[in-house]
GROMACS .gro file of C-alpha atoms in nm:
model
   67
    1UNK     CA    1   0.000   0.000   0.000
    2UNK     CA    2   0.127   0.364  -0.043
    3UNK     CA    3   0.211   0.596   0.239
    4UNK     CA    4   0.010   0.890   0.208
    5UNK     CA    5   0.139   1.216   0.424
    6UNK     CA    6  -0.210   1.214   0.588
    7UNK     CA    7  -0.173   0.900   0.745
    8UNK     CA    8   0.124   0.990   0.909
    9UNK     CA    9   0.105   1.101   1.306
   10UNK     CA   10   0.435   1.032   1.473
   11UNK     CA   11   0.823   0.917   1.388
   12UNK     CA   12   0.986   0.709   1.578
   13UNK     CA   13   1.364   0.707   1.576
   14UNK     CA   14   1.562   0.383   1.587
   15UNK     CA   15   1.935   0.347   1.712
   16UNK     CA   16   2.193   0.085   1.791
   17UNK     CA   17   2.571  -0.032   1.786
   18UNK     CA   18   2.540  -0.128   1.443
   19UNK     CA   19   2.274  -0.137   1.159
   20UNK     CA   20   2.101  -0.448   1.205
   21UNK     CA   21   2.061  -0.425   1.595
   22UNK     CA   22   1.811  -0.045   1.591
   23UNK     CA   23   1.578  -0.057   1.865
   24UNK     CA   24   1.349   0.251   1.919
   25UNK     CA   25   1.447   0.558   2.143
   26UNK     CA   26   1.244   0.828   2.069
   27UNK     CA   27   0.916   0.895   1.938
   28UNK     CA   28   0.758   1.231   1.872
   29UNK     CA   29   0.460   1.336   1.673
   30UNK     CA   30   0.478   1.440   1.333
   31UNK     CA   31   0.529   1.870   1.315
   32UNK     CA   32   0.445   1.977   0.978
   33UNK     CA   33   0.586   1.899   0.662
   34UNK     CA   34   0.980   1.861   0.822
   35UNK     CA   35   1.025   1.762   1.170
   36UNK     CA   36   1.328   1.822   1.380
   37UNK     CA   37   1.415   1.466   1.625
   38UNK     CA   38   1.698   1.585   1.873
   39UNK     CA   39   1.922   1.267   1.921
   40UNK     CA   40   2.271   1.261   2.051
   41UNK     CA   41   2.430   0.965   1.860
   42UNK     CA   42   2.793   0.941   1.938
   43UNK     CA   43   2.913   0.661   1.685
   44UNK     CA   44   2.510   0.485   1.685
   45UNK     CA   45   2.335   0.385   1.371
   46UNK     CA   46   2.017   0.572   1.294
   47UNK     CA   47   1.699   0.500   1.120
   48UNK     CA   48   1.322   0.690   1.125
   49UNK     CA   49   1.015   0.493   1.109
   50UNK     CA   50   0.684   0.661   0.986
   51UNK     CA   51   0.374   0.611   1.224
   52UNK     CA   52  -0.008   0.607   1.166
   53UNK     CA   53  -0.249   0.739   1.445
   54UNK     CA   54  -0.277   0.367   1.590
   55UNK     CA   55   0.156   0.326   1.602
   56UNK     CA   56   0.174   0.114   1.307
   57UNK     CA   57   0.464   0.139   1.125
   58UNK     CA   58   0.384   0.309   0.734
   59UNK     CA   59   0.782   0.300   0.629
   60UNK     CA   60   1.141   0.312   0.713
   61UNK     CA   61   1.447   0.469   0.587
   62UNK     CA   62   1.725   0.277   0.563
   63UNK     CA   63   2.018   0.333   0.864
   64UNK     CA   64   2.270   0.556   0.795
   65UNK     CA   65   2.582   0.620   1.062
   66UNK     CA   66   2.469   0.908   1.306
   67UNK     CA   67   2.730   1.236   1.290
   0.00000   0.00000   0.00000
């Protein structure tokens, strides 16, 4: 099914040692069309997950090394 911007209501960030090992640390609701997550990383792997109203997961990017 496609994502559609309306649907989504929060992000949840995911972190972890390395890529394959992200487990969720933050979640914050969706604030407008670009929305700011403050995360200190520190050598962590990153990915966000897009949320509906009900916490079900619509997508994920792919994890990237945190700055």
């Amino acid at each position: 099914s496609d994502v559609c911007s309306s649907d989504l209501r929060k992000w949840r960030l995911l972190a972890g040692v390395d890529k394959k090992s992200l487990r969720p640390v933050l979640t914050v609701p969706k604030g407008g069309f670009e929305t700011a997550i403050p995360f200190r990383a520190g050598g962590s792997w990153v990915a966000a997950q897009a949320l509906d109203a009900r916490g079900r997961s619509l997508a994920r990017s792919p994890a990237v090394r945190a700055p």
